[in-house]
Amino acid sequence: MQNHYPPTLKKLISALSSLPGIGEKSASRLSLFLLSKPGLCEFLGDLIKELPFRVRLCKFCRNLSEEEVCGICKDKTRERELLCIVENPVNLLHLESIGIYKGYYYVLHYLLSPKEGFGPKELGLDSLLHLIQERGVKEVILALSPTLSGEATSAYIAEILKPFPLTITKLACGIPMGMEIQFADPLTLKKAFQGREHLKGG
Amino acid sequence: MQNHYPPTLKKLISALSSLPGIGEKSASRLSLFLLSKPGLCEFLGDLIKELPFRVRLCKFCRNLSEEEVCGICKDKTRERELLCIVENPVNLLHLESIGIYKGYYYVLHYLLSPKEGFGPKELGLDSLLHLIQERGVKEVILALSPTLSGEATSAYIAEILKPFPLTITKLACGIPMGMEIQFADPLTLKKAFQGREHLKGG
């Protein structure tokens, strides 16, 4: 159907179709919409071009930042002894939006995944070790998703951190609040049994 | 949740959210994806910026084109006496992809819609009248959607073209092929009765 479109429009549709969650139909609709808004094209085009030059990683925690040090690392009121390891900036923001954690973060950006070629080198743990020593961190909280690669990465990091005088913890795994037990999957139930809370005695 | 994002990222998310069919969540995911692809940012940013400068309207039929005259108007093998009026380039491409029509087109880009401020002036009928006279068009086919604004626009154009020595036709309205009569809406059924075909007698 797009054979009759002008070449620039076809190129734009194909580029937009390469983005996650955008099919050829949405790409076509977006392109025609943009065509009717020259001002937006100028603004949006510039923003997209500048994005990788403006946004970089905080030199301490590797969170997204437009300055050398991100807002969280600059915040001196946070609990200096806690360091929470997250997979990516989206997870960091999710934890921040809930507001239950007041320590600092370290963003991995990758999980171990031999299939995708992400090995220990990509995790960049040198800067993590440096941060732990420099800040005098006392507890490292592993907050990676309880998936195959998340678990493998947590285990690997825990192993690396073993020689250091640190408490290492991992977010609890179990039945989500509000879920009926009958709908919990076997693996989750197993984790819930293993990690069961002591209410009395011991 | 995005309060902790760097300003450029926030601006991009907000600009992408203004596009049709893209909510804040998709905009956020797209922005983070783009951030990880500097090459794509450069390419896509340039394409979007150039779009309105490269793609313009064919001087005859107002279809999208990168040259003064579009490929269809340049094609001398088409039926010179037929002119099909469509609402927008998407509809034109849809008709072309089916390949049942071999005349020329004229793209309105707007339908009459007093609510949205699209009156007779926006339809740009001067260039339509010019085209009809210059090409020696004998039949104008109104191929606008049978919606409220489509019908109003068809009626308006038919009225304007009345003084010219032309056949004016409109695409048939009726029950879509393959549809069970029980599911046809009352208005469509009424149109199907009014436009009933003669099979025998007279």
Short mmCIF file of C-alpha atoms in Angstrom, two decimals:
data_model
loop_
_atom_site.label_atom_id
_atom_site.label_comp_id
_atom_site.label_asym_id
_atom_site.label_seq_id
_atom_site.Cartn_x
_atom_site.Cartn_y
_atom_site.Cartn_z
CA MET A 1 0.00 0.00 0.00
CA GLN A 2 2.88 2.39 0.72
CA ASN A 3 4.44 1.86 -2.70
CA HIS A 4 2.95 5.12 -3.81
CA TYR A 5 4.25 7.14 -0.86
CA PRO A 6 7.08 9.64 -1.45
CA PRO A 7 10.52 8.13 -0.53
CA THR A 8 11.13 10.29 2.58
CA LEU A 9 7.75 9.27 3.97
CA LYS A 10 8.50 5.59 3.27
CA LYS A 11 11.89 5.91 5.03
CA LEU A 12 10.26 7.54 8.07
CA ILE A 13 7.56 4.87 8.25
CA SER A 14 10.19 2.15 8.10
CA ALA A 15 12.34 3.85 10.79
CA LEU A 16 9.35 4.32 13.10
CA SER A 17 8.30 0.70 12.55
CA SER A 18 11.66 -0.39 13.96
CA LEU A 19 10.74 1.10 17.35
CA PRO A 20 9.33 -1.24 20.02
CA GLY A 21 5.54 -1.44 20.05
CA ILE A 22 5.06 0.45 16.77
CA GLY A 23 3.74 -1.52 13.80
CA GLU A 24 3.61 -0.42 10.18
CA LYS A 25 0.08 0.92 10.52
CA SER A 26 0.86 3.13 13.54
CA ALA A 27 4.11 4.23 11.87
CA SER A 28 2.16 5.28 8.81
CA ARG A 29 -0.41 7.16 10.89
CA LEU A 30 2.32 8.87 12.95
CA SER A 31 4.21 9.92 9.80
CA LEU A 32 1.12 11.46 8.19
CA PHE A 33 0.34 13.21 11.47
CA LEU A 34 3.87 14.63 11.65
CA LEU A 35 3.62 15.77 8.05
CA SER A 36 0.73 18.01 9.08
CA LYS A 37 2.73 19.59 11.95
CA PRO A 38 5.96 21.20 10.66
CA GLY A 39 6.62 22.89 14.01
CA LEU A 40 6.43 19.60 15.88
CA CYS A 41 8.76 17.97 13.31
CA GLU A 42 11.41 20.63 13.99
CA PHE A 43 11.06 20.32 17.78
CA LEU A 44 10.83 16.53 17.95
CA GLY A 45 13.59 15.97 15.38
CA ASP A 46 15.98 18.17 17.38
CA LEU A 47 15.09 16.48 20.67
CA ILE A 48 15.72 13.01 19.26
CA LYS A 49 19.01 14.07 17.69
CA GLU A 50 20.24 15.71 20.89
CA LEU A 51 19.07 12.98 23.25
CA PRO A 52 22.20 10.80 23.25
CA PHE A 53 24.46 13.86 23.59
CA ARG A 54 22.57 15.38 26.50
CA VAL A 55 21.66 12.40 28.62
CA ARG A 56 24.51 10.36 30.09
CA LEU A 57 25.15 8.14 33.09
CA CYS A 58 25.86 9.48 36.58
CA LYS A 59 29.53 8.82 37.31
CA PHE A 60 28.70 7.24 40.65
CA CYS A 61 25.51 5.20 40.30
CA ARG A 62 25.14 5.05 36.48
CA ASN A 63 21.58 6.41 36.67
CA LEU A 64 20.47 8.62 33.74
CA SER A 65 21.55 12.21 34.26
CA GLU A 66 22.26 15.41 32.34
CA GLU A 67 25.02 16.29 34.76
CA GLU A 68 28.11 14.40 35.87
CA VAL A 69 26.42 13.45 39.14
CA CYS A 70 22.68 12.66 39.32
CA GLY A 71 20.17 14.24 41.67
CA ILE A 72 19.97 11.20 43.93
CA CYS A 73 23.76 10.93 44.42
CA LYS A 74 23.85 14.69 45.11
CA ASP A 75 21.21 14.35 47.83
CA LYS A 76 23.15 14.31 51.11
CA THR A 77 20.08 13.52 53.22
CA ARG A 78 19.85 9.92 52.03
CA GLU A 79 21.08 6.90 54.02
CA ARG A 80 24.72 6.67 53.04
CA GLU A 81 25.17 3.11 54.24
CA LEU A 82 22.54 1.55 51.98
CA LEU A 83 23.10 0.74 48.32
CA CYS A 84 20.32 -0.79 46.24
CA ILE A 85 21.31 -2.53 43.01
CA VAL A 86 18.70 -2.24 40.24
CA GLU A 87 18.64 -3.47 36.68
CA ASN A 88 17.71 -0.27 34.88
CA PRO A 89 16.60 3.37 35.31
CA VAL A 90 12.93 2.39 34.91
CA ASN A 91 13.12 0.10 37.94
CA LEU A 92 14.97 2.78 39.89
CA LEU A 93 12.23 5.29 39.10
CA HIS A 94 9.56 2.80 40.09
CA LEU A 95 11.18 2.31 43.51
CA GLU A 96 11.61 6.08 43.89
CA SER A 97 7.97 6.72 43.03
CA ILE A 98 6.89 4.39 45.83
CA GLY A 99 9.19 6.23 48.23
CA ILE A 100 9.91 3.39 50.66
CA TYR A 101 13.68 3.36 50.12
CA LYS A 102 15.90 6.24 51.13
CA GLY A 103 19.41 4.98 50.42
CA TYR A 104 21.46 5.25 47.22
CA TYR A 105 21.33 3.16 44.04
CA TYR A 106 23.58 1.47 41.55
CA VAL A 107 22.20 0.79 38.05
CA LEU A 108 23.52 -2.29 36.22
CA HIS A 109 21.86 -1.59 32.80
CA TYR A 110 22.42 -5.28 31.97
CA LEU A 111 21.70 -8.63 33.52
CA LEU A 112 23.92 -11.63 32.94
CA SER A 113 22.66 -13.31 29.79
CA PRO A 114 25.17 -15.45 27.90
CA LYS A 115 22.58 -15.84 25.10
CA GLU A 116 22.53 -12.10 24.44
CA GLY A 117 26.26 -11.76 24.99
CA PHE A 118 26.02 -9.92 28.31
CA GLY A 119 28.73 -11.34 30.52
CA PRO A 120 30.34 -10.13 33.77
CA LYS A 121 32.31 -7.44 31.85
CA GLU A 122 29.12 -5.67 30.76
CA LEU A 123 27.94 -5.41 34.37
CA GLY A 124 30.82 -2.99 35.08
CA LEU A 125 31.29 -4.12 38.64
CA ASP A 126 34.60 -2.23 39.07
CA SER A 127 32.73 1.02 39.56
CA LEU A 128 30.33 -0.76 41.95
CA LEU A 129 33.20 -1.99 44.13
CA HIS A 130 34.77 1.47 44.03
CA LEU A 131 31.47 3.07 45.10
CA ILE A 132 30.97 0.60 47.96
CA GLN A 133 34.42 1.34 49.36
CA GLU A 134 34.31 5.09 48.83
CA ARG A 135 30.87 5.52 50.42
CA GLY A 136 31.44 3.09 53.28
CA VAL A 137 28.35 1.12 52.30
CA LYS A 138 27.23 -1.35 54.98
CA GLU A 139 24.33 -3.10 53.21
CA VAL A 140 23.90 -3.94 49.55
CA ILE A 141 20.27 -4.69 48.62
CA LEU A 142 19.85 -6.71 45.45
CA ALA A 143 16.59 -5.53 43.86
CA LEU A 144 16.69 -7.43 40.57
CA SER A 145 13.59 -9.09 39.14
CA PRO A 146 13.23 -12.73 40.25
CA THR A 147 13.65 -13.99 36.68
CA LEU A 148 16.25 -16.42 35.39
CA SER A 149 18.77 -13.72 34.46
CA GLY A 150 17.88 -11.60 37.50
CA GLU A 151 18.53 -14.50 39.88
CA ALA A 152 21.76 -15.46 38.11
CA THR A 153 22.99 -11.87 38.26
CA SER A 154 22.08 -11.55 41.96
CA ALA A 155 23.96 -14.76 42.74
CA TYR A 156 26.99 -13.58 40.76
CA ILE A 157 27.12 -10.17 42.44
CA ALA A 158 26.66 -11.73 45.89
CA GLU A 159 29.62 -13.99 45.14
CA ILE A 160 31.81 -11.07 44.02
CA LEU A 161 30.89 -9.06 47.13
CA LYS A 162 31.52 -11.94 49.55
CA PRO A 163 35.09 -10.85 50.56
CA PHE A 164 33.87 -7.37 51.57
CA PRO A 165 32.65 -6.57 55.12
CA LEU A 166 29.06 -6.06 53.99
CA THR A 167 25.53 -7.25 54.64
CA ILE A 168 24.08 -8.47 51.34
CA THR A 169 20.32 -8.81 51.05
CA LYS A 170 17.84 -9.54 48.28
CA LEU A 171 14.19 -8.44 47.98
CA ALA A 172 11.81 -11.09 49.34
CA CYS A 173 10.13 -13.36 46.83
CA GLY A 174 6.62 -14.67 47.60
CA ILE A 175 2.90 -14.38 46.97
CA PRO A 176 1.94 -10.83 45.90
CA MET A 177 -0.35 -8.99 48.34
CA GLY A 178 -4.00 -9.50 47.46
CA MET A 179 -3.41 -12.62 45.37
CA GLU A 180 -5.45 -15.76 46.07
CA ILE A 181 -3.14 -18.67 46.94
CA GLN A 182 -4.90 -20.83 44.33
CA PHE A 183 -3.52 -18.59 41.58
CA ALA A 184 0.09 -18.54 42.82
CA ASP A 185 2.45 -20.52 40.57
CA PRO A 186 4.45 -23.46 42.01
CA LEU A 187 7.81 -21.67 41.92
CA THR A 188 6.46 -18.65 43.77
CA LEU A 189 4.79 -20.89 46.35
CA LYS A 190 8.06 -22.76 46.85
CA LYS A 191 9.86 -19.44 47.42
CA ALA A 192 7.10 -18.35 49.82
CA PHE A 193 7.56 -21.54 51.86
CA GLN A 194 11.34 -21.22 51.87
CA GLY A 195 11.21 -17.58 52.92
CA ARG A 196 8.36 -17.97 55.43
CA GLU A 197 8.22 -15.37 58.20
CA HIS A 198 8.59 -16.27 61.87
CA LEU A 199 5.55 -15.03 63.76
CA LYS A 200 6.11 -16.83 67.09
CA GLY A 201 8.65 -19.22 68.64
CA GLY A 202 11.78 -20.06 66.77
CA MET B 1 7.21 8.64 38.18
CA GLN B 2 9.14 10.65 35.60
CA ASN B 3 10.00 13.43 38.04
CA HIS B 4 13.47 11.99 38.40
CA TYR B 5 14.17 11.78 34.66
CA PRO B 6 16.68 14.21 33.12
CA PRO B 7 14.92 17.26 31.55
CA THR B 8 15.68 16.32 27.90
CA LEU B 9 14.20 12.88 28.44
CA LYS B 10 11.11 14.38 30.07
CA LYS B 11 10.68 16.79 27.13
CA LEU B 12 10.99 13.94 24.63
CA ILE B 13 8.48 11.81 26.53
CA SER B 14 6.02 14.67 26.60
CA ALA B 15 6.50 15.40 22.86
CA LEU B 16 6.04 11.73 21.93
CA SER B 17 2.95 11.51 24.15
CA SER B 18 1.37 14.25 22.03
CA LEU B 19 1.39 11.93 18.99
CA PRO B 20 -1.79 10.00 18.16
CA GLY B 21 -1.98 6.54 19.75
CA ILE B 22 1.07 7.03 22.00
CA GLY B 23 0.43 7.21 25.73
CA GLU B 24 2.89 8.26 28.43
CA LYS B 25 4.02 4.69 29.05
CA SER B 26 4.85 3.96 25.40
CA ALA B 27 6.49 7.38 25.09
CA SER B 28 8.68 6.57 28.05
CA ARG B 29 9.62 3.16 26.65
CA LEU B 30 10.34 4.64 23.21
CA SER B 31 12.54 7.36 24.72
CA LEU B 32 14.62 4.89 26.73
CA PHE B 33 14.95 2.70 23.64
CA LEU B 34 16.14 5.67 21.57
CA LEU B 35 18.62 6.58 24.29
CA SER B 36 20.30 3.23 23.75
CA LYS B 37 20.57 3.77 19.96
CA PRO B 38 22.55 6.95 19.19
CA GLY B 39 22.76 6.07 15.47
CA LEU B 40 19.01 5.70 15.17
CA CYS B 41 18.52 9.03 17.00
CA GLU B 42 20.66 10.82 14.42
CA PHE B 43 18.88 9.15 11.48
CA LEU B 44 15.33 9.44 12.81
CA GLY B 45 15.83 13.00 14.08
CA ASP B 46 17.04 14.14 10.64
CA LEU B 47 14.17 12.37 8.86
CA ILE B 48 11.55 13.99 11.07
CA LYS B 49 13.12 17.42 10.70
CA GLU B 50 13.34 17.15 6.91
CA LEU B 51 9.90 15.62 6.41
CA PRO B 52 7.89 18.82 5.97
CA PHE B 53 10.54 20.30 3.67
CA ARG B 54 10.78 17.28 1.40
CA VAL B 55 7.20 16.14 1.09
CA ARG B 56 4.73 18.54 -0.48
CA LEU B 57 1.46 18.43 -2.39
CA CYS B 58 1.26 17.67 -6.12
CA LYS B 59 0.36 20.92 -7.88
CA PHE B 60 -2.44 19.21 -9.79
CA CYS B 61 -4.14 16.69 -7.53
CA ARG B 62 -2.74 17.69 -4.10
CA ASN B 63 -1.55 14.16 -3.40
CA LEU B 64 1.68 13.80 -1.36
CA SER B 65 4.76 14.07 -3.54
CA GLU B 66 8.45 14.92 -3.41
CA GLU B 67 8.25 16.50 -6.83
CA GLU B 68 6.05 19.25 -8.21
CA VAL B 69 3.85 16.71 -10.00
CA CYS B 70 3.08 13.31 -8.44
CA GLY B 71 3.59 9.93 -10.08
CA ILE B 72 -0.11 9.42 -10.77
CA CYS B 73 -0.58 12.79 -12.50
CA LYS B 74 2.58 12.09 -14.55
CA ASP B 75 1.17 8.74 -15.73
CA LYS B 76 -0.24 9.43 -19.19
CA THR B 77 -1.79 5.96 -19.53
CA ARG B 78 -4.60 6.67 -17.07
CA GLU B 79 -8.15 7.58 -18.07
CA ARG B 80 -8.00 11.33 -18.54
CA GLU B 81 -11.74 11.86 -18.37
CA LEU B 82 -12.22 10.44 -14.87
CA LEU B 83 -11.47 12.35 -11.69
CA CYS B 84 -12.01 10.72 -8.31
CA ILE B 85 -12.30 13.01 -5.28
CA VAL B 86 -10.91 11.51 -2.07
CA GLU B 87 -10.58 12.89 1.42
CA ASN B 88 -6.89 12.19 2.08
CA PRO B 89 -3.75 10.45 0.77
CA VAL B 90 -4.45 7.35 2.87
CA ASN B 91 -7.77 6.81 1.11
CA LEU B 92 -6.12 7.44 -2.27
CA LEU B 93 -3.49 4.80 -1.50
CA HIS B 94 -6.17 2.37 -0.39
CA LEU B 95 -8.01 2.75 -3.70
CA GLU B 96 -4.72 2.46 -5.62
CA SER B 97 -3.77 -0.72 -3.76
CA ILE B 98 -7.04 -2.34 -4.84
CA GLY B 99 -6.33 -1.32 -8.42
CA ILE B 100 -9.92 -1.08 -9.69
CA TYR B 101 -9.76 2.61 -10.64
CA LYS B 102 -7.55 3.89 -13.44
CA GLY B 103 -8.44 7.58 -13.67
CA TYR B 104 -6.90 10.54 -11.87
CA TYR B 105 -7.51 11.83 -8.34
CA TYR B 106 -8.06 15.02 -6.43
CA VAL B 107 -7.25 15.07 -2.70
CA LEU B 108 -9.33 17.37 -0.51
CA HIS B 109 -7.30 16.95 2.75
CA TYR B 110 -10.32 18.28 4.65
CA LEU B 111 -14.01 17.58 4.91
CA LEU B 112 -16.53 20.28 5.70
CA SER B 113 -16.77 20.45 9.47
CA PRO B 114 -17.97 23.75 10.94
CA LYS B 115 -17.16 22.40 14.42
CA GLU B 116 -13.48 22.02 13.58
CA GLY B 117 -13.40 25.23 11.56
CA PHE B 118 -13.07 23.56 8.15
CA GLY B 119 -15.31 25.53 5.81
CA PRO B 120 -15.54 25.73 1.98
CA LYS B 121 -12.32 27.80 1.84
CA GLU B 122 -10.22 24.96 3.28
CA LEU B 123 -11.46 22.58 0.58
CA GLY B 124 -9.54 24.64 -2.01
CA LEU B 125 -12.05 24.02 -4.77
CA ASP B 126 -10.51 26.65 -7.09
CA SER B 127 -7.73 24.26 -8.04
CA LEU B 128 -10.30 21.48 -8.49
CA LEU B 129 -12.33 23.56 -10.94
CA HIS B 130 -9.15 24.53 -12.77
CA LEU B 131 -8.09 20.88 -13.04
CA ILE B 132 -11.51 19.78 -14.33
CA GLN B 133 -11.43 22.39 -17.09
CA GLU B 134 -7.79 21.89 -18.03
CA ARG B 135 -8.02 18.11 -18.22
CA GLY B 136 -11.39 17.98 -19.96
CA VAL B 137 -12.79 15.78 -17.18
CA LYS B 138 -16.14 14.18 -18.09
CA GLU B 139 -16.99 12.38 -14.85
CA VAL B 140 -16.26 13.36 -11.25
CA ILE B 141 -16.56 10.44 -8.84
CA LEU B 142 -17.12 11.44 -5.22
CA ALA B 143 -15.36 8.81 -3.09
CA LEU B 144 -15.76 10.33 0.36
CA SER B 145 -16.67 8.20 3.37
CA PRO B 146 -20.43 8.01 3.95
CA THR B 147 -20.14 9.82 7.28
CA LEU B 148 -21.86 13.03 8.32
CA SER B 149 -19.02 15.30 7.12
CA GLY B 150 -18.32 13.10 4.10
CA GLU B 151 -21.94 13.30 2.93
CA ALA B 152 -22.11 17.05 3.58
CA THR B 153 -18.91 17.60 1.62
CA SER B 154 -20.10 15.44 -1.29
CA ALA B 155 -23.37 17.38 -1.43
CA TYR B 156 -21.51 20.69 -1.33
CA ILE B 157 -19.08 19.73 -4.12
CA ALA B 158 -21.92 18.34 -6.27
CA GLU B 159 -23.70 21.69 -5.89
CA ILE B 160 -20.58 23.66 -6.87
CA LEU B 161 -20.02 21.43 -9.94
CA LYS B 162 -23.63 21.63 -11.12
CA PRO B 163 -23.06 24.39 -13.71
CA PHE B 164 -20.30 22.39 -15.45
CA PRO B 165 -21.00 19.92 -18.31
CA LEU B 166 -20.04 16.90 -16.17
CA THR B 167 -21.37 13.61 -14.93
CA ILE B 168 -21.14 13.59 -11.13
CA THR B 169 -21.32 10.24 -9.32
CA LYS B 170 -20.84 9.02 -5.78
CA LEU B 171 -19.68 5.60 -4.57
CA ALA B 172 -22.63 3.29 -3.81
CA CYS B 173 -23.67 2.93 -0.19
CA GLY B 174 -25.16 -0.40 0.96
CA ILE B 175 -24.60 -3.66 2.77
CA PRO B 176 -20.90 -4.70 2.69
CA MET B 177 -20.19 -7.93 0.78
CA GLY B 178 -20.25 -10.93 3.11
CA MET B 179 -22.27 -9.20 5.83
CA GLU B 180 -25.39 -10.90 7.21
CA ILE B 181 -28.43 -8.65 6.70
CA GLN B 182 -29.33 -9.06 10.39
CA PHE B 183 -26.18 -7.14 11.34
CA ALA B 184 -26.67 -4.23 8.92
CA ASP B 185 -27.58 -0.98 10.68
CA PRO B 186 -30.88 0.79 9.85
CA LEU B 187 -29.25 3.69 7.96
CA THR B 188 -27.22 1.35 5.75
CA LEU B 189 -30.32 -0.76 5.05
CA LYS B 190 -32.26 2.36 4.11
CA LYS B 191 -29.47 3.35 1.68
CA ALA B 192 -29.41 -0.19 0.29
CA PHE B 193 -33.17 -0.01 -0.42
CA GLN B 194 -32.92 3.45 -1.98
CA GLY B 195 -30.02 2.41 -4.19
CA ARG B 196 -31.39 -1.03 -5.09
CA GLU B 197 -30.14 -2.47 -8.38
CA HIS B 198 -32.44 -3.28 -11.27
CA LEU B 199 -32.07 -6.93 -12.21
CA LYS B 200 -35.07 -7.28 -14.52
CA GLY B 201 -37.93 -5.16 -15.89
CA GLY B 202 -37.94 -1.41 -15.53
#
